[in-house]
């Protein structure tokens, strides 16, 4: 499912155009799963947007929360009870290492990712005793349409990121951070910001 058509034609592939912010998204996802019939093995929530903060027009911020966080909540609401009933399945969410980043440039992106990471990992703890896995993948910079900033340290290709997702499908960790070197950079960059916040 995605907002735009995928342009992929294959007998084993079916594409459904859907907007996770639309009131009908919950019903659309339910219909897709009902039509498949078989138990749901894997759901990857990769939907995401991020915009720089514009203090004169903050509509992007509410949109970012609706897309990144509420969309994941609705997806979990539909897929997790089915997986729990089947005692199998795996939900993966693509969060970000921005989940621990506080700054004035795109606060809704990092806040929505903080919410995603916290939700996914809590859900993972609740689900694992029922045979259902939930994984929080925290990428640094991946070379896609989204990574528009001028500074993109240790950026990885979309193919490399896909391999990381593939590995997580097999190993089913609760949290996977990639690449870890970004975490060190972010930790160092957080120190002066933390001091500024403490002193203000
Ligand atoms: N790229 C990075 O550096 C990076 C780093 C860390 C984490 N991530 C996370 O990885 C995930 C995938 O991002 P990406 O890099 O692949 O970015 P992307 O190429 O921009 O892909 C984002 C996807 O989300 C879909 N989408 C956006 N709004 C939607 C909506 N309202 N309803 C349904 N689908 C919607 C887009 O569909 P349309 O194209 O049809 O609009 C697109 O397929 C995101 O959650 C992102 O936050 C990315």
PDB file of C-alpha atoms and ligand atoms in Angstrom:
ATOM      1  CA  UNK A   1       0.000   0.000   0.000  1.00  0.00           C
ATOM      2  CA  UNK A   2       1.276   3.492  -0.817  1.00  0.00           C
ATOM      3  CA  UNK A   3      -0.015   6.924  -1.704  1.00  0.00           C
ATOM      4  CA  UNK A   4       1.069   6.689  -5.337  1.00  0.00           C
ATOM      5  CA  UNK A   5       0.805   3.846  -7.811  1.00  0.00           C
ATOM      6  CA  UNK A   6       3.895   1.595  -7.696  1.00  0.00           C
ATOM      7  CA  UNK A   7       4.182   0.885 -11.424  1.00  0.00           C
ATOM      8  CA  UNK A   8       5.109  -2.733 -10.634  1.00  0.00           C
ATOM      9  CA  UNK A   9       3.440  -5.513 -12.578  1.00  0.00           C
ATOM     10  CA  UNK A  10       3.887  -9.062 -11.261  1.00  0.00           C
ATOM     11  CA  UNK A  11       1.449 -11.928 -10.721  1.00  0.00           C
ATOM     12  CA  UNK A  12       2.452 -12.160  -7.015  1.00  0.00           C
ATOM     13  CA  UNK A  13       2.282  -8.385  -6.418  1.00  0.00           C
ATOM     14  CA  UNK A  14      -0.827  -6.372  -5.624  1.00  0.00           C
ATOM     15  CA  UNK A  15      -0.724  -2.635  -5.023  1.00  0.00           C
ATOM     16  CA  UNK A  16      -3.362  -0.634  -3.168  1.00  0.00           C
ATOM     17  CA  UNK A  17      -3.293   3.152  -3.277  1.00  0.00           C
ATOM     18  CA  UNK A  18      -4.076   4.511   0.188  1.00  0.00           C
ATOM     19  CA  UNK A  19      -3.320   7.553   2.307  1.00  0.00           C
ATOM     20  CA  UNK A  20      -2.650   6.673   5.951  1.00  0.00           C
ATOM     21  CA  UNK A  21      -4.171  10.044   7.011  1.00  0.00           C
ATOM     22  CA  UNK A  22      -7.497   9.343   5.286  1.00  0.00           C
ATOM     23  CA  UNK A  23     -10.497   8.405   7.468  1.00  0.00           C
ATOM     24  CA  UNK A  24     -10.996   5.273   5.318  1.00  0.00           C
ATOM     25  CA  UNK A  25      -7.420   3.954   5.815  1.00  0.00           C
ATOM     26  CA  UNK A  26      -8.375   1.597   8.682  1.00  0.00           C
ATOM     27  CA  UNK A  27     -11.177   0.041   6.573  1.00  0.00           C
ATOM     28  CA  UNK A  28      -8.961  -0.172   3.457  1.00  0.00           C
ATOM     29  CA  UNK A  29      -6.251  -2.040   5.362  1.00  0.00           C
ATOM     30  CA  UNK A  30      -8.839  -4.346   6.948  1.00  0.00           C
ATOM     31  CA  UNK A  31     -10.314  -5.126   3.496  1.00  0.00           C
ATOM     32  CA  UNK A  32      -6.876  -5.916   2.050  1.00  0.00           C
ATOM     33  CA  UNK A  33      -6.121  -8.352   4.890  1.00  0.00           C
ATOM     34  CA  UNK A  34      -9.582  -9.949   4.672  1.00  0.00           C
ATOM     35  CA  UNK A  35      -9.112 -10.460   0.938  1.00  0.00           C
ATOM     36  CA  UNK A  36      -5.757 -12.213   1.453  1.00  0.00           C
ATOM     37  CA  UNK A  37      -7.314 -14.726   3.797  1.00  0.00           C
ATOM     38  CA  UNK A  38      -4.026 -16.376   4.859  1.00  0.00           C
ATOM     39  CA  UNK A  39      -2.396 -15.406   8.194  1.00  0.00           C
ATOM     40  CA  UNK A  40      -0.402 -12.178   7.964  1.00  0.00           C
ATOM     41  CA  UNK A  41       3.316 -13.045   8.230  1.00  0.00           C
ATOM     42  CA  UNK A  42       4.891  -9.608   7.906  1.00  0.00           C
ATOM     43  CA  UNK A  43       3.893  -5.945   7.878  1.00  0.00           C
ATOM     44  CA  UNK A  44       6.522  -3.255   7.253  1.00  0.00           C
ATOM     45  CA  UNK A  45       5.423   0.298   8.089  1.00  0.00           C
ATOM     46  CA  UNK A  46       7.796   2.439   6.005  1.00  0.00           C
ATOM     47  CA  UNK A  47       5.454   5.389   5.463  1.00  0.00           C
ATOM     48  CA  UNK A  48       7.061   8.607   6.547  1.00  0.00           C
ATOM     49  CA  UNK A  49       7.418  12.320   5.872  1.00  0.00           C
ATOM     50  CA  UNK A  50       9.545  15.089   7.313  1.00  0.00           C
ATOM     51  CA  UNK A  51       9.483  18.852   6.744  1.00  0.00           C
ATOM     52  CA  UNK A  52      11.502  21.780   8.076  1.00  0.00           C
ATOM     53  CA  UNK A  53       9.630  23.794  10.711  1.00  0.00           C
ATOM     54  CA  UNK A  54       7.816  26.857   9.327  1.00  0.00           C
ATOM     55  CA  UNK A  55       6.575  29.006  12.202  1.00  0.00           C
ATOM     56  CA  UNK A  56       4.221  30.945   9.874  1.00  0.00           C
ATOM     57  CA  UNK A  57       2.479  27.773   8.644  1.00  0.00           C
ATOM     58  CA  UNK A  58       2.695  24.774  10.967  1.00  0.00           C
ATOM     59  CA  UNK A  59       0.279  22.494   9.088  1.00  0.00           C
ATOM     60  CA  UNK A  60       3.219  20.220   8.140  1.00  0.00           C
ATOM     61  CA  UNK A  61       3.765  19.397  11.811  1.00  0.00           C
ATOM     62  CA  UNK A  62       0.302  17.934  12.420  1.00  0.00           C
ATOM     63  CA  UNK A  63       0.636  16.117   9.083  1.00  0.00           C
ATOM     64  CA  UNK A  64       3.946  14.597  10.173  1.00  0.00           C
ATOM     65  CA  UNK A  65       2.441  13.251  13.409  1.00  0.00           C
ATOM     66  CA  UNK A  66      -0.584  11.882  11.525  1.00  0.00           C
ATOM     67  CA  UNK A  67       1.584  10.157   8.904  1.00  0.00           C
ATOM     68  CA  UNK A  68       4.498   8.861  10.959  1.00  0.00           C
ATOM     69  CA  UNK A  69       2.840   8.100  14.284  1.00  0.00           C
ATOM     70  CA  UNK A  70      -0.966   7.889  14.034  1.00  0.00           C
ATOM     71  CA  UNK A  71      -0.688   5.912  10.772  1.00  0.00           C
ATOM     72  CA  UNK A  72       1.489   3.381  12.572  1.00  0.00           C
ATOM     73  CA  UNK A  73      -1.028   3.257  15.449  1.00  0.00           C
ATOM     74  CA  UNK A  74      -3.893   2.496  13.044  1.00  0.00           C
ATOM     75  CA  UNK A  75      -1.777  -0.120  11.241  1.00  0.00           C
ATOM     76  CA  UNK A  76      -0.922  -1.827  14.544  1.00  0.00           C
ATOM     77  CA  UNK A  77      -4.593  -1.698  15.579  1.00  0.00           C
ATOM     78  CA  UNK A  78      -5.510  -3.670  12.444  1.00  0.00           C
ATOM     79  CA  UNK A  79      -2.574  -6.080  12.134  1.00  0.00           C
ATOM     80  CA  UNK A  80      -1.514  -6.931  15.712  1.00  0.00           C
ATOM     81  CA  UNK A  81      -4.797  -8.541  16.926  1.00  0.00           C
ATOM     82  CA  UNK A  82      -4.759 -10.777  13.808  1.00  0.00           C
ATOM     83  CA  UNK A  83      -1.158 -11.786  14.471  1.00  0.00           C
ATOM     84  CA  UNK A  84      -1.885 -12.428  18.161  1.00  0.00           C
ATOM     85  CA  UNK A  85      -4.857 -14.633  17.221  1.00  0.00           C
ATOM     86  CA  UNK A  86      -2.622 -16.598  14.814  1.00  0.00           C
ATOM     87  CA  UNK A  87       0.274 -16.658  17.374  1.00  0.00           C
ATOM     88  CA  UNK A  88       2.658 -15.605  14.601  1.00  0.00           C
ATOM     89  CA  UNK A  89       3.671 -12.577  12.593  1.00  0.00           C
ATOM     90  CA  UNK A  90       6.079  -9.683  12.538  1.00  0.00           C
ATOM     91  CA  UNK A  91       5.480  -5.911  12.469  1.00  0.00           C
ATOM     92  CA  UNK A  92       8.461  -3.756  11.479  1.00  0.00           C
ATOM     93  CA  UNK A  93       8.461   0.036  11.750  1.00  0.00           C
ATOM     94  CA  UNK A  94      11.060   2.285  10.138  1.00  0.00           C
ATOM     95  CA  UNK A  95      11.824   4.863  12.778  1.00  0.00           C
ATOM     96  CA  UNK A  96      15.056   6.882  12.781  1.00  0.00           C
ATOM     97  CA  UNK A  97      18.068   7.779  14.853  1.00  0.00           C
ATOM     98  CA  UNK A  98      16.482  11.263  14.897  1.00  0.00           C
ATOM     99  CA  UNK A  99      14.212   9.820  17.631  1.00  0.00           C
ATOM    100  CA  UNK A 100      16.651  11.170  20.252  1.00  0.00           C
ATOM    101  CA  UNK A 101      17.429  14.417  18.470  1.00  0.00           C
ATOM    102  CA  UNK A 102      16.042  17.704  19.801  1.00  0.00           C
ATOM    103  CA  UNK A 103      16.485  20.762  17.586  1.00  0.00           C
ATOM    104  CA  UNK A 104      14.559  23.628  16.055  1.00  0.00           C
ATOM    105  CA  UNK A 105      14.872  22.575  12.391  1.00  0.00           C
ATOM    106  CA  UNK A 106      12.280  19.773  12.151  1.00  0.00           C
ATOM    107  CA  UNK A 107      11.003  19.080  15.672  1.00  0.00           C
ATOM    108  CA  UNK A 108       7.867  17.259  14.470  1.00  0.00           C
ATOM    109  CA  UNK A 109       9.988  14.695  12.577  1.00  0.00           C
ATOM    110  CA  UNK A 110      12.181  13.810  15.558  1.00  0.00           C
ATOM    111  CA  UNK A 111       9.210  13.898  17.978  1.00  0.00           C
ATOM    112  CA  UNK A 112       7.160  11.599  15.731  1.00  0.00           C
ATOM    113  CA  UNK A 113      10.131   9.214  15.484  1.00  0.00           C
ATOM    114  CA  UNK A 114      10.612   9.325  19.275  1.00  0.00           C
ATOM    115  CA  UNK A 115       6.944   8.313  19.594  1.00  0.00           C
ATOM    116  CA  UNK A 116       7.373   5.567  16.979  1.00  0.00           C
ATOM    117  CA  UNK A 117      10.448   4.085  18.664  1.00  0.00           C
ATOM    118  CA  UNK A 118       8.875   4.135  22.103  1.00  0.00           C
ATOM    119  CA  UNK A 119       5.612   2.626  20.820  1.00  0.00           C
ATOM    120  CA  UNK A 120       7.247  -0.102  18.717  1.00  0.00           C
ATOM    121  CA  UNK A 121       9.562  -1.241  21.499  1.00  0.00           C
ATOM    122  CA  UNK A 122       6.786  -1.267  24.127  1.00  0.00           C
ATOM    123  CA  UNK A 123       4.564  -3.193  21.706  1.00  0.00           C
ATOM    124  CA  UNK A 124       7.447  -5.633  21.120  1.00  0.00           C
ATOM    125  CA  UNK A 125       7.659  -6.414  24.847  1.00  0.00           C
ATOM    126  CA  UNK A 126       3.897  -6.957  25.043  1.00  0.00           C
ATOM    127  CA  UNK A 127       3.676  -9.148  21.907  1.00  0.00           C
ATOM    128  CA  UNK A 128       6.677 -11.450  22.161  1.00  0.00           C
ATOM    129  CA  UNK A 129       5.100 -13.789  24.731  1.00  0.00           C
ATOM    130  CA  UNK A 130       2.353 -14.401  22.147  1.00  0.00           C
ATOM    131  CA  UNK A 131       4.793 -15.461  19.417  1.00  0.00           C
ATOM    132  CA  UNK A 132       4.529 -12.122  17.599  1.00  0.00           C
ATOM    133  CA  UNK A 133       7.624  -9.989  16.907  1.00  0.00           C
ATOM    134  CA  UNK A 134       7.788  -6.193  16.623  1.00  0.00           C
ATOM    135  CA  UNK A 135      10.977  -4.494  15.389  1.00  0.00           C
ATOM    136  CA  UNK A 136      12.047  -0.870  15.552  1.00  0.00           C
ATOM    137  CA  UNK A 137      14.605  -0.113  12.796  1.00  0.00           C
ATOM    138  CA  UNK A 138      16.493   3.138  13.360  1.00  0.00           C
ATOM    139  CA  UNK A 139      18.324   4.251  10.212  1.00  0.00           C
ATOM    140  CA  UNK A 140      20.719   7.191   9.997  1.00  0.00           C
ATOM    141  CA  UNK A 141      20.703   8.607   6.452  1.00  0.00           C
ATOM    142  CA  UNK A 142      19.420   6.556   3.515  1.00  0.00           C
ATOM    143  CA  UNK A 143      19.794   7.837  -0.042  1.00  0.00           C
ATOM    144  CA  UNK A 144      16.110   8.337  -0.953  1.00  0.00           C
ATOM    145  CA  UNK A 145      13.842  11.283  -1.789  1.00  0.00           C
ATOM    146  CA  UNK A 146      13.540  11.967   1.926  1.00  0.00           C
ATOM    147  CA  UNK A 147      17.231  12.562   2.672  1.00  0.00           C
ATOM    148  CA  UNK A 148      17.383  16.090   1.258  1.00  0.00           C
ATOM    149  CA  UNK A 149      19.649  17.815   3.807  1.00  0.00           C
ATOM    150  CA  UNK A 150      23.114  19.047   2.732  1.00  0.00           C
ATOM    151  CA  UNK A 151      24.828  17.188   5.573  1.00  0.00           C
ATOM    152  CA  UNK A 152      24.247  13.411   5.368  1.00  0.00           C
ATOM    153  CA  UNK A 153      27.072  11.632   7.199  1.00  0.00           C
ATOM    154  CA  UNK A 154      27.571   7.889   6.604  1.00  0.00           C
ATOM    155  CA  UNK A 155      24.666   7.826   4.106  1.00  0.00           C
ATOM    156  CA  UNK A 156      23.797   4.321   2.840  1.00  0.00           C
ATOM    157  CA  UNK A 157      22.087   3.284  -0.392  1.00  0.00           C
ATOM    158  CA  UNK A 158      18.430   2.201  -0.445  1.00  0.00           C
ATOM    159  CA  UNK A 159      19.637  -1.281  -1.488  1.00  0.00           C
ATOM    160  CA  UNK A 160      21.869  -1.520   1.600  1.00  0.00           C
ATOM    161  CA  UNK A 161      18.965  -0.355   3.789  1.00  0.00           C
ATOM    162  CA  UNK A 162      16.721  -3.011   2.203  1.00  0.00           C
ATOM    163  CA  UNK A 163      19.317  -5.672   3.113  1.00  0.00           C
ATOM    164  CA  UNK A 164      19.212  -4.435   6.726  1.00  0.00           C
ATOM    165  CA  UNK A 165      15.404  -4.808   6.741  1.00  0.00           C
ATOM    166  CA  UNK A 166      15.806  -8.294   5.239  1.00  0.00           C
ATOM    167  CA  UNK A 167      18.234  -9.247   8.026  1.00  0.00           C
ATOM    168  CA  UNK A 168      15.766  -7.991  10.640  1.00  0.00           C
ATOM    169  CA  UNK A 169      12.982 -10.078   9.072  1.00  0.00           C
ATOM    170  CA  UNK A 170      15.140 -13.137   9.780  1.00  0.00           C
ATOM    171  CA  UNK A 171      16.566 -12.204  13.217  1.00  0.00           C
ATOM    172  CA  UNK A 172      13.467 -10.350  14.596  1.00  0.00           C
ATOM    173  CA  UNK A 173      15.279  -8.001  17.027  1.00  0.00           C
ATOM    174  CA  UNK A 174      13.296  -5.483  19.097  1.00  0.00           C
ATOM    175  CA  UNK A 175      15.611  -2.640  18.045  1.00  0.00           C
ATOM    176  CA  UNK A 176      18.125  -2.340  15.233  1.00  0.00           C
ATOM    177  CA  UNK A 177      20.224   0.816  14.784  1.00  0.00           C
ATOM    178  CA  UNK A 178      22.100   1.271  11.494  1.00  0.00           C
ATOM    179  CA  UNK A 179      24.738   2.552  11.031  1.00  0.00           C
ATOM    180  CA  UNK A 180      25.804   2.743  14.667  1.00  0.00           C
ATOM    181  CA  UNK A 181      28.469   5.385  13.911  1.00  0.00           C
ATOM    182  CA  UNK A 182      25.677   7.973  13.525  1.00  0.00           C
ATOM    183  CA  UNK A 183      24.568   7.276  17.105  1.00  0.00           C
ATOM    184  CA  UNK A 184      28.020   8.374  18.333  1.00  0.00           C
ATOM    185  CA  UNK A 185      27.922  11.546  16.203  1.00  0.00           C
ATOM    186  CA  UNK A 186      24.418  12.400  17.440  1.00  0.00           C
ATOM    187  CA  UNK A 187      25.449  11.755  21.057  1.00  0.00           C
ATOM    188  CA  UNK A 188      28.390  14.187  20.696  1.00  0.00           C
ATOM    189  CA  UNK A 189      26.213  16.796  18.924  1.00  0.00           C
ATOM    190  CA  UNK A 190      23.599  16.585  21.681  1.00  0.00           C
ATOM    191  CA  UNK A 191      25.989  17.816  24.396  1.00  0.00           C
ATOM    192  CA  UNK A 192      26.077  21.566  23.433  1.00  0.00           C
ATOM    193  CA  UNK A 193      22.306  21.534  22.772  1.00  0.00           C
ATOM    194  CA  UNK A 194      21.655  19.927  26.152  1.00  0.00           C
ATOM    195  CA  UNK A 195      23.785  22.577  27.852  1.00  0.00           C
ATOM    196  CA  UNK A 196      21.918  25.388  25.997  1.00  0.00           C
ATOM    197  CA  UNK A 197      18.557  23.941  27.126  1.00  0.00           C
ATOM    198  CA  UNK A 198      19.782  23.512  30.728  1.00  0.00           C
ATOM    199  CA  UNK A 199      21.111  27.099  30.864  1.00  0.00           C
ATOM    200  CA  UNK A 200      18.039  28.732  29.324  1.00  0.00           C
TER     201      UNK A 200
HETATM  202  N1  LIG B   1      15.861   8.413   3.996  1.00  0.00           N
HETATM  203  C1  LIG B   1      16.399   8.542   5.196  1.00  0.00           C
HETATM  204  O1  LIG B   1      17.481   9.142   5.362  1.00  0.00           O
HETATM  205  C2  LIG B   1      15.720   7.940   6.390  1.00  0.00           C
HETATM  206  C3  LIG B   1      16.443   7.852   7.592  1.00  0.00           C
HETATM  207  C4  LIG B   1      15.853   7.306   8.713  1.00  0.00           C
HETATM  208  C5  LIG B   1      14.554   6.834   8.643  1.00  0.00           C
HETATM  209  N2  LIG B   1      13.855   6.930   7.476  1.00  0.00           N
HETATM  210  C6  LIG B   1      12.472   6.465   7.480  1.00  0.00           C
HETATM  211  O2  LIG B   1      12.305   5.451   6.527  1.00  0.00           O
HETATM  212  C7  LIG B   1      10.952   5.453   6.052  1.00  0.00           C
HETATM  213  C8  LIG B   1      10.954   5.389   4.533  1.00  0.00           C
HETATM  214  O3  LIG B   1      11.476   6.635   4.063  1.00  0.00           O
HETATM  215  P1  LIG B   1      12.246   6.798   2.681  1.00  0.00           P
HETATM  216  O4  LIG B   1      13.607   7.271   2.966  1.00  0.00           O
HETATM  217  O5  LIG B   1      12.058   5.581   1.837  1.00  0.00           O
HETATM  218  O6  LIG B   1      11.458   8.050   2.110  1.00  0.00           O
HETATM  219  P2  LIG B   1      10.561   8.211   0.822  1.00  0.00           P
HETATM  220  O7  LIG B   1      11.301   7.690  -0.365  1.00  0.00           O
HETATM  221  O8  LIG B   1      10.108   9.622   0.825  1.00  0.00           O
HETATM  222  O9  LIG B   1       9.355   7.202   1.131  1.00  0.00           O
HETATM  223  C9  LIG B   1       8.323   7.551   2.004  1.00  0.00           C
HETATM  224  C10 LIG B   1       7.126   6.724   1.621  1.00  0.00           C
HETATM  225  O10 LIG B   1       6.026   7.090   2.465  1.00  0.00           O
HETATM  226  C11 LIG B   1       4.878   7.204   1.627  1.00  0.00           C
HETATM  227  N3  LIG B   1       3.920   8.127   2.223  1.00  0.00           N
HETATM  228  C12 LIG B   1       4.134   9.398   2.622  1.00  0.00           C
HETATM  229  N4  LIG B   1       2.997   9.933   3.134  1.00  0.00           N
HETATM  230  C13 LIG B   1       2.058   8.961   3.020  1.00  0.00           C
HETATM  231  C14 LIG B   1       0.681   8.884   3.361  1.00  0.00           C
HETATM  232  N5  LIG B   1       0.048   9.923   3.923  1.00  0.00           N
HETATM  233  N6  LIG B   1       0.027   7.722   3.120  1.00  0.00           N
HETATM  234  C15 LIG B   1       0.648   6.667   2.541  1.00  0.00           C
HETATM  235  N7  LIG B   1       1.952   6.675   2.195  1.00  0.00           N
HETATM  236  C16 LIG B   1       2.641   7.812   2.426  1.00  0.00           C
HETATM  237  C17 LIG B   1       5.406   7.737   0.336  1.00  0.00           C
HETATM  238  O11 LIG B   1       4.484   7.469  -0.676  1.00  0.00           O
HETATM  239  P3  LIG B   1       4.359   8.470  -1.924  1.00  0.00           P
HETATM  240  O12 LIG B   1       5.710   8.466  -2.569  1.00  0.00           O
HETATM  241  O13 LIG B   1       3.304   7.831  -2.731  1.00  0.00           O
HETATM  242  O14 LIG B   1       4.014   9.814  -1.380  1.00  0.00           O
HETATM  243  C18 LIG B   1       6.686   6.933   0.185  1.00  0.00           C
HETATM  244  O15 LIG B   1       6.428   5.686  -0.393  1.00  0.00           O
HETATM  245  C19 LIG B   1      10.310   6.728   6.611  1.00  0.00           C
HETATM  246  O16 LIG B   1       9.515   6.416   7.727  1.00  0.00           O
HETATM  247  C20 LIG B   1      11.510   7.559   7.056  1.00  0.00           C
HETATM  248  O17 LIG B   1      11.194   8.426   8.129  1.00  0.00           O
HETATM  249  C21 LIG B   1      14.417   7.456   6.341  1.00  0.00           C
END
